[in-house]
Amino acid sequence: MASRLCFNTVGFLMVASVGLLLQGANAGNTYIVGDELGWVVPPNNSYYQEWANSKTFQKGDSLVFNWTTGTHTATEVSTKEKYDNCTKMGIILIDPGFTVTFNENGTHYFLCSEGTHCQQGQKMIIKIGDGIAPSFAAPSLTAAAAISAVLISTIVTFFLN
Ligand SMILES: [Cu+2]
């Protein structure tokens, strides 16, 4: 009875350790955009949005834009309006195999700026986490921390004098 209890405890600790390891390895997943199809003119207009909607992207995840045929770009535009209008100006990632890693939550608008590829559906909206970029809360917290630091240094200076 005692030895069985001991085994169970060891077994539990092993499972717990593996769980922690898996959690550590889960820091970022890499997704090939469009899977086997890659990043090309899709067979239908909603192809890439359906692909994106089938995933749950988190901070630390990466996207790889791959293509072996044709000329394409992975262009990131800044607004939904530019995305809807297939605006060709934006941050352009030209090389096939380009990897984008997302370090914050937020919403990203990607399209191909080549010819009419965007109009043909080579575009997608990627949501990282809740899709909402960090707000002004973080800077104000930093400011509060800076004020505390100033107060602390003032107190320290006072005592040193
Ligand atoms: Cu294209």
PDB file of C-alpha atoms and ligand atoms in Angstrom:
ATOM      1  CA  MET A   1       0.000   0.000   0.000  1.00  0.00           C
ATOM      2  CA  ALA A   2       2.798   2.344   0.965  1.00  0.00           C
ATOM      3  CA  SER A   3       4.811   1.648  -2.191  1.00  0.00           C
ATOM      4  CA  ARG A   4       1.739   2.186  -4.390  1.00  0.00           C
ATOM      5  CA  LEU A   5       1.109   5.527  -2.757  1.00  0.00           C
ATOM      6  CA  CYS A   6       4.724   6.435  -3.357  1.00  0.00           C
ATOM      7  CA  PHE A   7       4.468   5.513  -7.051  1.00  0.00           C
ATOM      8  CA  ASN A   8       1.357   7.629  -7.422  1.00  0.00           C
ATOM      9  CA  THR A   9       3.121  10.618  -5.921  1.00  0.00           C
ATOM     10  CA  VAL A  10       6.085  10.225  -8.251  1.00  0.00           C
ATOM     11  CA  GLY A  11       3.693   9.766 -11.166  1.00  0.00           C
ATOM     12  CA  PHE A  12       1.867  12.946 -10.249  1.00  0.00           C
ATOM     13  CA  LEU A  13       5.127  14.903  -9.977  1.00  0.00           C
ATOM     14  CA  MET A  14       6.230  13.614 -13.399  1.00  0.00           C
ATOM     15  CA  VAL A  15       2.944  14.666 -14.997  1.00  0.00           C
ATOM     16  CA  ALA A  16       3.188  18.057 -13.311  1.00  0.00           C
ATOM     17  CA  SER A  17       6.755  18.526 -14.610  1.00  0.00           C
ATOM     18  CA  VAL A  18       5.793  17.598 -18.156  1.00  0.00           C
ATOM     19  CA  GLY A  19       2.923  20.074 -17.902  1.00  0.00           C
ATOM     20  CA  LEU A  20       5.325  22.825 -16.938  1.00  0.00           C
ATOM     21  CA  LEU A  21       7.675  21.905 -19.788  1.00  0.00           C
ATOM     22  CA  LEU A  22       4.835  22.007 -22.299  1.00  0.00           C
ATOM     23  CA  GLN A  23       3.741  25.370 -20.978  1.00  0.00           C
ATOM     24  CA  GLY A  24       7.297  26.653 -21.425  1.00  0.00           C
ATOM     25  CA  ALA A  25       7.495  25.326 -24.987  1.00  0.00           C
ATOM     26  CA  ASN A  26       4.181  26.990 -25.783  1.00  0.00           C
ATOM     27  CA  ALA A  27       5.731  30.481 -25.735  1.00  0.00           C
ATOM     28  CA  GLY A  28       5.118  30.898 -29.468  1.00  0.00           C
ATOM     29  CA  ASN A  29       3.620  28.886 -32.307  1.00  0.00           C
ATOM     30  CA  THR A  30       4.674  29.306 -35.922  1.00  0.00           C
ATOM     31  CA  TYR A  31       1.965  29.204 -38.579  1.00  0.00           C
ATOM     32  CA  ILE A  32       2.547  28.850 -42.326  1.00  0.00           C
ATOM     33  CA  VAL A  33       0.010  31.231 -43.865  1.00  0.00           C
ATOM     34  CA  GLY A  34      -2.447  29.225 -45.988  1.00  0.00           C
ATOM     35  CA  ASP A  35      -0.758  25.956 -44.947  1.00  0.00           C
ATOM     36  CA  GLU A  36       0.114  23.917 -48.106  1.00  0.00           C
ATOM     37  CA  LEU A  37      -1.254  26.583 -50.454  1.00  0.00           C
ATOM     38  CA  GLY A  38       1.069  29.242 -49.081  1.00  0.00           C
ATOM     39  CA  TRP A  39       0.546  32.962 -49.731  1.00  0.00           C
ATOM     40  CA  VAL A  40      -0.745  33.190 -53.318  1.00  0.00           C
ATOM     41  CA  VAL A  41      -3.897  34.185 -55.208  1.00  0.00           C
ATOM     42  CA  PRO A  42      -6.409  31.944 -53.400  1.00  0.00           C
ATOM     43  CA  PRO A  43      -9.060  29.697 -55.013  1.00  0.00           C
ATOM     44  CA  ASN A  44     -11.783  31.879 -53.513  1.00  0.00           C
ATOM     45  CA  ASN A  45     -12.164  35.322 -51.977  1.00  0.00           C
ATOM     46  CA  SER A  46     -12.572  34.245 -48.353  1.00  0.00           C
ATOM     47  CA  TYR A  47      -9.821  31.615 -48.317  1.00  0.00           C
ATOM     48  CA  TYR A  48      -7.264  33.442 -46.155  1.00  0.00           C
ATOM     49  CA  GLN A  49      -9.808  34.942 -43.787  1.00  0.00           C
ATOM     50  CA  GLU A  50     -11.239  31.474 -43.204  1.00  0.00           C
ATOM     51  CA  TRP A  51      -7.716  30.208 -42.616  1.00  0.00           C
ATOM     52  CA  ALA A  52      -7.020  32.985 -40.101  1.00  0.00           C
ATOM     53  CA  ASN A  53     -10.375  32.508 -38.375  1.00  0.00           C
ATOM     54  CA  SER A  54      -9.604  28.812 -37.877  1.00  0.00           C
ATOM     55  CA  LYS A  55      -6.623  29.711 -35.658  1.00  0.00           C
ATOM     56  CA  THR A  56      -6.257  31.336 -32.276  1.00  0.00           C
ATOM     57  CA  PHE A  57      -3.188  33.558 -32.345  1.00  0.00           C
ATOM     58  CA  GLN A  58      -1.447  34.591 -29.148  1.00  0.00           C
ATOM     59  CA  LYS A  59       1.396  36.896 -28.212  1.00  0.00           C
ATOM     60  CA  GLY A  60       4.686  35.305 -29.267  1.00  0.00           C
ATOM     61  CA  ASP A  61       3.190  33.516 -32.286  1.00  0.00           C
ATOM     62  CA  SER A  62       4.744  33.881 -35.744  1.00  0.00           C
ATOM     63  CA  LEU A  63       3.387  33.869 -39.278  1.00  0.00           C
ATOM     64  CA  VAL A  64       5.444  32.689 -42.249  1.00  0.00           C
ATOM     65  CA  PHE A  65       4.475  34.016 -45.682  1.00  0.00           C
ATOM     66  CA  ASN A  66       5.585  31.391 -48.226  1.00  0.00           C
ATOM     67  CA  TRP A  67       5.171  31.207 -51.974  1.00  0.00           C
ATOM     68  CA  THR A  68       6.973  29.415 -54.789  1.00  0.00           C
ATOM     69  CA  THR A  69       5.010  30.751 -57.779  1.00  0.00           C
ATOM     70  CA  GLY A  70       4.270  34.287 -58.931  1.00  0.00           C
ATOM     71  CA  THR A  71       5.233  37.588 -57.428  1.00  0.00           C
ATOM     72  CA  HIS A  72       3.650  38.582 -54.157  1.00  0.00           C
ATOM     73  CA  THR A  73       4.110  40.811 -51.181  1.00  0.00           C
ATOM     74  CA  ALA A  74       2.972  40.562 -47.616  1.00  0.00           C
ATOM     75  CA  THR A  75       1.962  44.146 -47.071  1.00  0.00           C
ATOM     76  CA  GLU A  76       0.676  45.291 -43.712  1.00  0.00           C
ATOM     77  CA  VAL A  77      -1.663  48.283 -43.863  1.00  0.00           C
ATOM     78  CA  SER A  78      -2.592  50.299 -40.797  1.00  0.00           C
ATOM     79  CA  THR A  79      -6.379  50.511 -40.935  1.00  0.00           C
ATOM     80  CA  LYS A  80      -9.464  48.476 -41.799  1.00  0.00           C
ATOM     81  CA  GLU A  81     -10.387  51.103 -44.406  1.00  0.00           C
ATOM     82  CA  LYS A  82      -7.050  50.695 -46.211  1.00  0.00           C
ATOM     83  CA  TYR A  83      -7.504  46.943 -45.963  1.00  0.00           C
ATOM     84  CA  ASP A  84     -11.029  47.058 -47.416  1.00  0.00           C
ATOM     85  CA  ASN A  85      -9.808  49.278 -50.265  1.00  0.00           C
ATOM     86  CA  CYS A  86      -6.759  47.089 -50.985  1.00  0.00           C
ATOM     87  CA  THR A  87      -4.496  50.098 -50.486  1.00  0.00           C
ATOM     88  CA  LYS A  88      -1.026  49.226 -51.706  1.00  0.00           C
ATOM     89  CA  MET A  89       0.941  51.441 -49.351  1.00  0.00           C
ATOM     90  CA  GLY A  90       2.067  49.873 -46.111  1.00  0.00           C
ATOM     91  CA  ILE A  91       4.879  47.966 -44.516  1.00  0.00           C
ATOM     92  CA  ILE A  92       5.961  45.566 -47.248  1.00  0.00           C
ATOM     93  CA  LEU A  93       7.583  42.239 -46.545  1.00  0.00           C
ATOM     94  CA  ILE A  94       8.771  41.104 -49.958  1.00  0.00           C
ATOM     95  CA  ASP A  95      10.887  37.990 -49.503  1.00  0.00           C
ATOM     96  CA  PRO A  96       9.173  34.594 -49.622  1.00  0.00           C
ATOM     97  CA  GLY A  97       9.538  32.875 -46.281  1.00  0.00           C
ATOM     98  CA  PHE A  98       9.345  36.115 -44.371  1.00  0.00           C
ATOM     99  CA  THR A  99       8.384  35.553 -40.761  1.00  0.00           C
ATOM    100  CA  VAL A 100       6.460  38.028 -38.642  1.00  0.00           C
ATOM    101  CA  THR A 101       6.420  37.565 -34.878  1.00  0.00           C
ATOM    102  CA  PHE A 102       3.748  39.303 -32.831  1.00  0.00           C
ATOM    103  CA  ASN A 103       4.863  40.456 -29.407  1.00  0.00           C
ATOM    104  CA  GLU A 104       1.693  42.283 -28.388  1.00  0.00           C
ATOM    105  CA  ASN A 105      -2.021  41.760 -28.729  1.00  0.00           C
ATOM    106  CA  GLY A 106      -3.518  43.654 -31.624  1.00  0.00           C
ATOM    107  CA  THR A 107      -5.193  43.499 -35.025  1.00  0.00           C
ATOM    108  CA  HIS A 108      -3.105  43.330 -38.201  1.00  0.00           C
ATOM    109  CA  TYR A 109      -4.220  43.835 -41.793  1.00  0.00           C
ATOM    110  CA  PHE A 110      -2.222  41.932 -44.392  1.00  0.00           C
ATOM    111  CA  LEU A 111      -2.657  42.016 -48.143  1.00  0.00           C
ATOM    112  CA  CYS A 112      -0.717  41.375 -51.342  1.00  0.00           C
ATOM    113  CA  SER A 113       0.015  44.585 -53.215  1.00  0.00           C
ATOM    114  CA  GLU A 114       0.763  42.837 -56.514  1.00  0.00           C
ATOM    115  CA  GLY A 115      -1.706  43.446 -59.379  1.00  0.00           C
ATOM    116  CA  THR A 116      -5.289  42.648 -58.323  1.00  0.00           C
ATOM    117  CA  HIS A 117      -4.292  39.847 -55.960  1.00  0.00           C
ATOM    118  CA  CYS A 118      -5.833  41.654 -52.988  1.00  0.00           C
ATOM    119  CA  GLN A 119      -9.150  42.091 -54.793  1.00  0.00           C
ATOM    120  CA  GLN A 120      -9.015  38.359 -55.565  1.00  0.00           C
ATOM    121  CA  GLY A 121      -8.806  37.568 -51.872  1.00  0.00           C
ATOM    122  CA  GLN A 122      -5.095  37.547 -51.080  1.00  0.00           C
ATOM    123  CA  LYS A 123      -5.702  39.381 -47.838  1.00  0.00           C
ATOM    124  CA  MET A 124      -6.534  38.583 -44.224  1.00  0.00           C
ATOM    125  CA  ILE A 125      -7.079  40.154 -40.847  1.00  0.00           C
ATOM    126  CA  ILE A 126      -5.014  38.625 -38.054  1.00  0.00           C
ATOM    127  CA  LYS A 127      -6.092  39.051 -34.444  1.00  0.00           C
ATOM    128  CA  ILE A 128      -3.504  38.460 -31.746  1.00  0.00           C
ATOM    129  CA  GLY A 129      -5.113  37.646 -28.398  1.00  0.00           C
ATOM    130  CA  ASP A 130      -8.224  39.797 -27.988  1.00  0.00           C
ATOM    131  CA  GLY A 131      -7.132  41.872 -30.996  1.00  0.00           C
ATOM    132  CA  ILE A 132      -6.807  44.998 -28.868  1.00  0.00           C
ATOM    133  CA  ALA A 133      -3.403  46.665 -28.783  1.00  0.00           C
ATOM    134  CA  PRO A 134      -2.075  47.702 -25.351  1.00  0.00           C
ATOM    135  CA  SER A 135      -3.674  51.019 -24.378  1.00  0.00           C
ATOM    136  CA  PHE A 136      -2.420  54.070 -22.507  1.00  0.00           C
ATOM    137  CA  ALA A 137      -2.692  52.155 -19.235  1.00  0.00           C
ATOM    138  CA  ALA A 138       0.863  50.838 -19.580  1.00  0.00           C
ATOM    139  CA  PRO A 139       2.592  54.244 -20.061  1.00  0.00           C
ATOM    140  CA  SER A 140       0.703  55.795 -17.131  1.00  0.00           C
ATOM    141  CA  LEU A 141       1.759  52.887 -14.922  1.00  0.00           C
ATOM    142  CA  THR A 142       5.330  53.498 -16.041  1.00  0.00           C
ATOM    143  CA  ALA A 143       4.917  57.177 -15.175  1.00  0.00           C
ATOM    144  CA  ALA A 144       3.614  56.239 -11.720  1.00  0.00           C
ATOM    145  CA  ALA A 145       6.618  53.963 -11.235  1.00  0.00           C
ATOM    146  CA  ALA A 146       8.949  56.771 -12.316  1.00  0.00           C
ATOM    147  CA  ILE A 147       7.351  59.130  -9.804  1.00  0.00           C
ATOM    148  CA  SER A 148       7.813  56.534  -7.051  1.00  0.00           C
ATOM    149  CA  ALA A 149      11.439  56.170  -8.074  1.00  0.00           C
ATOM    150  CA  VAL A 150      11.940  59.939  -7.834  1.00  0.00           C
ATOM    151  CA  LEU A 151      10.306  60.011  -4.401  1.00  0.00           C
ATOM    152  CA  ILE A 152      12.486  57.134  -3.202  1.00  0.00           C
ATOM    153  CA  SER A 153      15.659  58.778  -4.478  1.00  0.00           C
ATOM    154  CA  THR A 154      14.634  62.050  -2.792  1.00  0.00           C
ATOM    155  CA  ILE A 155      14.135  60.263   0.513  1.00  0.00           C
ATOM    156  CA  VAL A 156      17.450  58.451   0.149  1.00  0.00           C
ATOM    157  CA  THR A 157      19.218  61.706  -0.677  1.00  0.00           C
ATOM    158  CA  PHE A 158      17.626  63.379   2.327  1.00  0.00           C
ATOM    159  CA  PHE A 159      18.888  60.704   4.690  1.00  0.00           C
ATOM    160  CA  LEU A 160      22.331  60.616   3.127  1.00  0.00           C
ATOM    161  CA  ASN A 161      22.718  64.343   3.653  1.00  0.00           C
TER     162      ASN A 161
HETATM  163 CU    CU B   1       0.000  38.228 -54.648  1.00  0.00          CU
END
